[in-house]
C-alpha positions as a printed Julia matrix, in Angstrom:
414×3 Matrix{Float64}:
 -26.0   -10.02  36.64
 -23.64  -13.16  36.57
 -24.97  -16.13  37.53
 -21.29  -17.33  38.87
 -20.29  -16.3   42.55
 -21.99  -13.15  43.68
 -22.53  -11.3   47.22
 -26.2   -11.44  48.29
 -27.43   -9.35  51.54
 -30.3   -11.14  53.58
 -32.45   -8.85  55.6
 -34.67  -10.33  58.29
 -36.91   -9.24  60.93
 -38.4   -11.77  63.12
 -41.88  -12.19  64.97
 -40.15  -10.84  68.27
 -39.92   -7.42  66.38
 -36.65   -6.34  67.9
 -34.95   -5.0   64.52
 -33.2    -6.0   61.67
 -30.45   -8.61  60.9
 -28.44   -8.2   58.02
 -26.28  -10.99  56.4
 -23.69  -10.77  53.62
 -23.17  -14.17  51.83
 -21.01  -15.01  49.16
 -22.8   -17.67  46.81
 -21.76  -19.7   43.75
 -22.57  -22.64  41.67
 -25.88  -23.97  40.31
 -28.31  -26.37  41.48
 -27.37  -30.04  40.63
 -29.54  -31.95  37.93
 -31.02  -34.46  40.54
 -34.96  -33.14  41.53
 -34.39  -29.75  39.59
 -37.66  -29.65  37.55
 -40.41  -27.73  39.08
 -42.8   -30.63  39.05
 -40.57  -32.57  41.27
 -40.79  -33.06  44.66
 -36.96  -32.91  44.9
 -35.5   -29.32  44.69
 -31.73  -30.7   44.11
 -29.12  -29.7   46.04
 -26.5   -26.96  45.19
 -23.13  -27.94  44.8
 -21.57  -25.23  46.53
 -22.22  -24.27  50.27
 -22.51  -20.43  50.9
 -19.79  -18.57  52.51
 -20.73  -15.82  55.05
 -18.87  -12.72  55.18
 -20.64  -10.89  57.95
 -23.49  -10.05  59.85
 -24.95   -7.2   61.83
 -28.16   -6.37  63.93
 -29.86   -2.75  64.06
 -32.71   -2.49  66.85
 -35.57   -0.69  65.8
 -36.03    2.51  67.32
 -38.53    2.32  70.43
 -41.03    4.49  68.52
 -40.76    2.08  65.29
 -41.1    -1.2   67.37
 -44.1     0.24  69.11
 -45.92    0.55  65.77
 -44.85   -2.56  64.31
 -46.28   -4.49  67.56
 -49.34   -2.3   67.27
 -49.91   -3.35  63.92
 -49.55   -7.07  64.36
 -52.87   -8.99  64.31
 -54.6    -5.88  65.48
 -58.41   -6.09  65.33
 -58.34   -2.29  63.95
 -55.58    0.0   61.84
 -55.38    3.08  59.84
 -54.81    1.93  56.43
 -52.71    5.21  56.19
 -50.31    4.21  58.98
 -50.04    1.09  57.5
 -48.86    2.11  53.98
 -46.32    4.44  55.57
 -45.18    1.76  57.63
 -44.4    -0.32  54.57
 -42.2     2.58  53.26
 -40.67    3.59  56.41
 -39.3    -0.01  56.86
 -37.95   -0.23  53.26
 -35.94    2.9   54.22
 -34.7     1.14  57.38
 -33.82   -1.94  55.67
 -32.06   -0.07  53.17
 -29.94    1.83  55.79
 -29.39   -1.23  57.25
 -27.79   -3.2   54.23
 -25.77   -0.04  53.36
 -24.78    0.46  56.76
 -23.43   -3.22  56.86
 -21.64   -3.16  53.18
 -19.77   -0.22  54.84
 -18.85   -2.03  57.94
 -17.53   -5.03  56.18
 -16.27   -3.39  53.04
 -18.35   -5.12  50.44
 -21.0    -4.12  47.78
 -24.06   -6.9   47.47
 -25.17   -7.6   43.9
 -28.45   -8.56  45.12
 -30.46   -8.27  48.27
 -33.13  -10.64  49.95
 -35.65   -9.13  52.32
 -38.03  -11.37  54.31
 -39.97   -7.87  55.45
 -41.89   -7.81  58.9
 -44.63  -10.15  59.23
 -47.74   -8.59  60.28
 -50.25  -11.08  59.69
 -49.53  -14.99  58.85
 -52.93  -17.29  58.16
 -51.33  -20.59  56.95
 -54.71  -22.23  57.02
 -57.81  -21.55  54.92
 -60.86  -19.49  56.44
 -63.79  -18.14  54.84
 -63.91  -14.58  53.72
 -66.45  -13.1   51.69
 -67.74  -16.49  50.39
 -64.16  -18.17  49.5
 -61.85  -20.18  51.71
 -58.62  -17.78  51.69
 -55.22  -18.4   53.29
 -53.07  -15.32  53.48
 -50.14  -13.61  54.51
 -48.49  -10.07  54.71
 -44.95   -9.18  55.24
 -44.38   -5.29  54.88
 -41.34   -3.27  54.18
 -41.03   -2.11  50.59
 -38.72   -3.6   48.14
 -38.64   -0.99  45.69
 -37.45    1.82  48.09
 -34.7    -0.63  48.9
 -33.76   -1.4   45.34
 -33.62    2.55  44.72
 -31.74    3.36  47.67
 -29.17    0.16  47.64
 -28.86    0.15  43.61
 -29.35   -3.48  43.52
 -32.52   -5.66  42.57
 -34.35   -6.69  45.44
 -36.31  -10.1   46.14
 -38.59   -9.95  48.75
 -42.54  -11.01  49.85
 -41.43  -14.63  49.79
 -44.35  -16.32  51.21
 -46.99  -16.21  48.75
 -45.78  -18.14  46.03
 -45.6   -21.28  48.55
 -49.24  -20.5   49.51
 -50.44  -20.15  46.01
 -49.5   -23.91  45.09
 -51.13  -24.9   48.43
 -48.33  -24.52  51.15
 -48.62  -22.56  54.52
 -45.93  -20.41  53.55
 -43.77  -21.45  56.01
 -41.24  -22.51  57.44
 -38.75  -21.58  54.7
 -35.17  -21.94  56.88
 -35.61  -25.8   56.35
 -34.22  -24.98  52.73
 -30.91  -23.58  54.19
 -30.87  -26.3   57.11
 -30.66  -28.88  54.42
 -28.1   -27.44  52.41
 -25.69  -26.4   55.63
 -26.46  -29.64  57.72
 -27.53  -32.75  55.9
 -24.81  -35.3   56.87
 -24.71  -39.1   55.43
 -24.42  -40.84  58.38
 -25.9   -38.63  61.18
 -29.3   -37.56  61.55
 -30.1   -33.93  62.72
 -32.71  -31.69  64.36
 -32.04  -28.26  63.68
 -33.94  -26.15  66.1
 -34.32  -22.44  65.7
 -35.72  -20.38  68.48
 -36.79  -17.08  67.11
 -40.0   -15.53  68.46
 -41.64  -18.61  67.25
 -39.37  -22.07  67.5
 -39.41  -24.09  64.45
 -37.22  -27.36  63.64
 -35.95  -29.08  60.55
 -35.59  -32.98  60.86
 -33.01  -34.29  58.48
 -32.54  -37.82  58.44
 -29.05  -39.57  57.75
 -28.68  -39.45  54.13
 -32.13  -37.83  53.42
 -33.13  -36.29  50.12
 -34.73  -32.73  50.43
 -38.27  -34.71  49.63
 -38.04  -36.46  53.11
 -37.15  -33.5   55.45
 -39.32  -32.74  58.01
 -40.19  -29.06  59.17
 -42.7   -27.41  61.11
 -43.24  -24.62  63.97
 -42.81  -26.18  67.12
 -44.44  -23.39  69.52
 -43.43  -20.5   71.03
 -39.77  -19.36  71.4
 -38.9   -16.41  72.91
 -42.44  -14.65  72.33
 -43.88  -15.65  75.25
 -40.81  -15.39  77.67
 -40.22  -11.87  76.36
 -43.54  -10.72  76.67
 -43.81  -12.22  80.19
 -40.55  -10.22  81.28
 -42.0    -6.98  79.71
 -45.06   -7.08  81.53
 -43.38   -8.26  85.09
 -40.01   -6.74  84.87
 -40.09   -3.99  82.42
 -37.46   -5.51  80.65
 -37.71   -6.41  76.94
 -36.32   -9.9   77.18
 -34.72  -12.38  80.29
 -30.96  -11.77  79.35
 -29.1   -15.08  79.56
 -32.23  -16.74  81.37
 -31.05  -15.32  84.55
 -34.52  -14.39  85.68
 -35.93  -17.9   85.15
 -33.04  -19.5   86.87
 -33.87  -17.42  90.11
 -37.39  -19.13  89.66
 -38.94  -22.33  89.97
 -40.96  -23.95  86.83
 -44.8   -24.57  88.01
 -45.28  -27.57  86.04
 -48.89  -28.2   86.41
 -49.24  -24.38  84.52
 -46.84  -25.86  81.74
 -48.71  -29.09  81.57
 -52.11  -27.08  81.22
 -50.74  -24.6   78.58
 -49.54  -27.33  76.36
 -53.25  -28.63  76.02
 -53.48  -25.79  73.48
 -54.73  -27.52  70.3
 -51.8   -26.12  68.16
 -49.29  -28.88  70.09
 -51.46  -31.42  68.78
 -51.58  -30.88  65.25
 -49.73  -32.87  62.92
 -46.86  -31.06  60.78
 -46.8   -29.39  58.11
 -48.14  -26.53  60.74
 -47.05  -22.72  61.46
 -47.52  -20.61  64.32
 -47.12  -16.76  65.49
 -48.94  -13.97  67.1
 -52.15  -15.3   66.08
 -51.5   -18.56  68.19
 -49.03  -16.95  70.84
 -49.27  -13.6   70.96
 -51.31  -11.05  73.34
 -54.14  -13.27  73.84
 -52.37  -16.45  74.56
 -49.96  -14.36  77.18
 -52.84  -13.04  78.71
 -54.15  -16.39  79.5
 -51.04  -17.47  80.51
 -50.6   -14.63  83.06
 -54.3   -15.19  84.41
 -53.35  -18.76  85.17
 -50.23  -17.27  86.92
 -51.36  -14.3   88.71
 -50.72  -15.91  92.48
 -47.1   -16.94  91.5
 -43.82  -15.32  92.09
 -43.09  -13.29  89.32
 -39.35  -15.46  88.86
 -41.76  -18.73  88.76
 -43.58  -17.04  85.82
 -40.68  -16.28  83.45
 -39.22  -19.78  84.72
 -42.54  -21.28  83.67
 -42.73  -19.47  80.5
 -39.33  -20.81  79.55
 -39.99  -24.36  80.41
 -43.2   -24.0   78.19
 -40.83  -22.99  75.21
 -38.79  -25.97  76.09
 -40.91  -28.49  76.83
 -43.11  -28.06  73.66
 -39.98  -28.31  71.73
 -39.23  -31.6   73.45
 -42.85  -33.06  73.05
 -42.39  -32.1   69.28
 -39.54  -33.95  68.68
 -40.82  -36.96  70.64
 -44.21  -36.76  68.87
 -43.3   -36.25  65.32
 -39.68  -37.25  64.91
 -38.45  -39.76  67.17
 -41.49  -41.31  69.04
 -40.09  -43.87  71.05
 -42.75  -46.77  70.69
 -44.94  -48.02  67.84
 -47.98  -47.42  70.11
 -46.72  -43.5   70.2
 -46.03  -43.63  66.18
 -49.33  -44.81  65.27
 -51.02  -42.29  67.73
 -48.92  -39.07  65.81
 -48.96  -40.44  62.35
 -45.37  -40.74  62.39
 -43.51  -42.82  59.68
 -42.35  -46.18  61.15
 -38.62  -46.29  61.03
 -38.73  -42.59  61.05
 -36.95  -42.35  64.52
 -33.75  -44.06  63.72
 -30.22  -42.02  63.16
 -31.27  -38.9   65.14
 -28.2   -38.05  67.26
 -27.7   -34.01  67.36
 -30.19  -31.23  68.05
 -28.43  -28.46  66.44
 -29.71  -24.76  68.22
 -29.83  -21.35  66.62
 -31.37  -18.12  67.07
 -31.92  -15.85  70.14
 -33.26  -18.76  72.14
 -29.75  -20.39  72.03
 -28.22  -17.73  74.17
 -30.66  -17.93  76.97
 -28.78  -20.61  79.31
 -31.5   -21.88  81.36
 -33.92  -22.22  78.22
 -30.81  -24.1   76.79
 -30.66  -26.37  79.99
 -34.06  -27.2   79.78
 -34.02  -28.38  76.34
 -31.1   -30.47  77.08
 -32.63  -32.2   79.88
 -35.81  -32.95  77.3
 -33.21  -34.59  74.9
 -31.33  -36.49  77.32
 -33.9   -39.43  77.36
 -33.78  -39.73  73.71
 -30.01  -39.87  73.5
 -30.03  -36.76  71.47
 -26.82  -34.36  71.83
 -26.88  -30.75  71.87
 -24.66  -28.87  69.52
 -25.01  -25.18  68.18
 -25.31  -23.76  64.74
 -21.96  -21.73  65.65
 -20.24  -24.94  65.64
 -20.85  -25.26  61.89
 -19.74  -21.83  60.91
 -23.29  -20.3   60.79
 -23.73  -17.91  64.15
 -27.25  -18.18  65.73
 -28.22  -14.75  65.04
 -27.17  -14.4   61.56
 -28.95  -18.04  60.19
 -32.31  -16.42  59.26
 -30.94  -13.68  57.27
 -28.45  -16.04  55.71
 -31.74  -18.21  54.51
 -33.14  -15.39  53.04
 -29.65  -14.6   51.04
 -29.88  -18.22  49.74
 -33.6   -18.01  48.71
 -32.99  -14.64  47.06
 -30.05  -16.21  45.02
 -32.09  -18.92  44.2
 -34.99  -16.78  43.19
 -32.87  -14.78  40.76
 -31.7   -17.61  39.14
 -35.54  -19.27  38.81
 -35.01  -22.26  40.89
 -37.94  -23.14  43.43
 -36.71  -23.3   47.11
 -39.6   -23.99  49.2
 -39.42  -27.31  50.77
 -42.86  -29.03  49.83
 -42.64  -31.86  52.69
 -42.11  -28.96  54.9
 -44.72  -26.33  53.78
 -47.16  -28.71  52.84
 -47.22  -27.42  49.02
 -48.43  -29.54  46.13
 -44.93  -28.49  44.27
 -41.97  -26.55  44.71
 -42.19  -23.13  43.87
 -39.75  -20.39  42.88
 -40.4   -17.73  45.95
 -40.97  -14.03  46.02
 -41.34  -11.01  44.08
 -38.12   -8.83  42.34
 -37.96   -5.09  42.66
 -35.47   -3.71  40.12
 -32.98   -0.92  40.78
């Protein structure tokens, strides 16, 4: 395969397990010489921004979504069923790539598939006498390669964890490539099942990017909406808009230990899944159903606001000292750029805007920059696959906590 312009299909299945996103991306050029050595902290910046050809979403069949959610962070599961799910998802990912190619009348040269996360533990825990970090993204790359007929890069996260990283977040690489600006500091806030941000100071190099998970994105909102209204999500935030936020409950839930941990940090269903939602609903049990959804929505918005103020733009020397934020780090951040499914929730967006107003940070959307919210993560894994194919590292150590840049993923050949 040529190292000149190629078309890469990026495939993403998020923690909300709602389905498969595919983005077809044209990428050309190579990394600049600056910071390109694997032993350095900087990654070097590719000379060309990728261009999006088109993207599509494919919902999981109801029984598949049920199986995926049941396998996530499960206390027990059938080994046979997990193995079958791995191959089944490979088939569904291949179906999605082939359908997207037909839709846009192009053929991919390479596929980058994140897979479906079933478990992610970014911090070390003792297991059989050793301290272990671990992650598991399922969806067999060899099946995709055989069906689509091109190489597939998959299983990205272990490479970063092997060199001391938390295996997330990886989207900051795309954020830096797409949104870095010489004069304006930007906070790129993605709201998927989990919410995560990338803070890129004005004129900053990749080694100074700050990125971490801020807490729940749509995960708690969706679970509460399903439980109380029998709907998979609160479309447009309409249910939340009809309710009243119960502020004492938001403040209580923000005492969760995760929110006080200094970056780098990651979260998933292990932190904000079934057990967290059960606790949240228990605290809210005598409240109006609409108020519960409004309160879950405010939890996401307030946790994003708290993360920005604590770790990106602390408003006083005392707060910088308390949260261990570098002095001077708070200058030049003028914009927050929203992406992900949460950017379509008008009530959530309004709440985040209210939290940003005192910090004088203006709200924008990734769509304004030619990167549709719903396509962003799929585009990111297309870009990461391209870098891996060209043997370039593409984690961001300042975001993941890795000791050094790493070439991510495993390659399955057609």
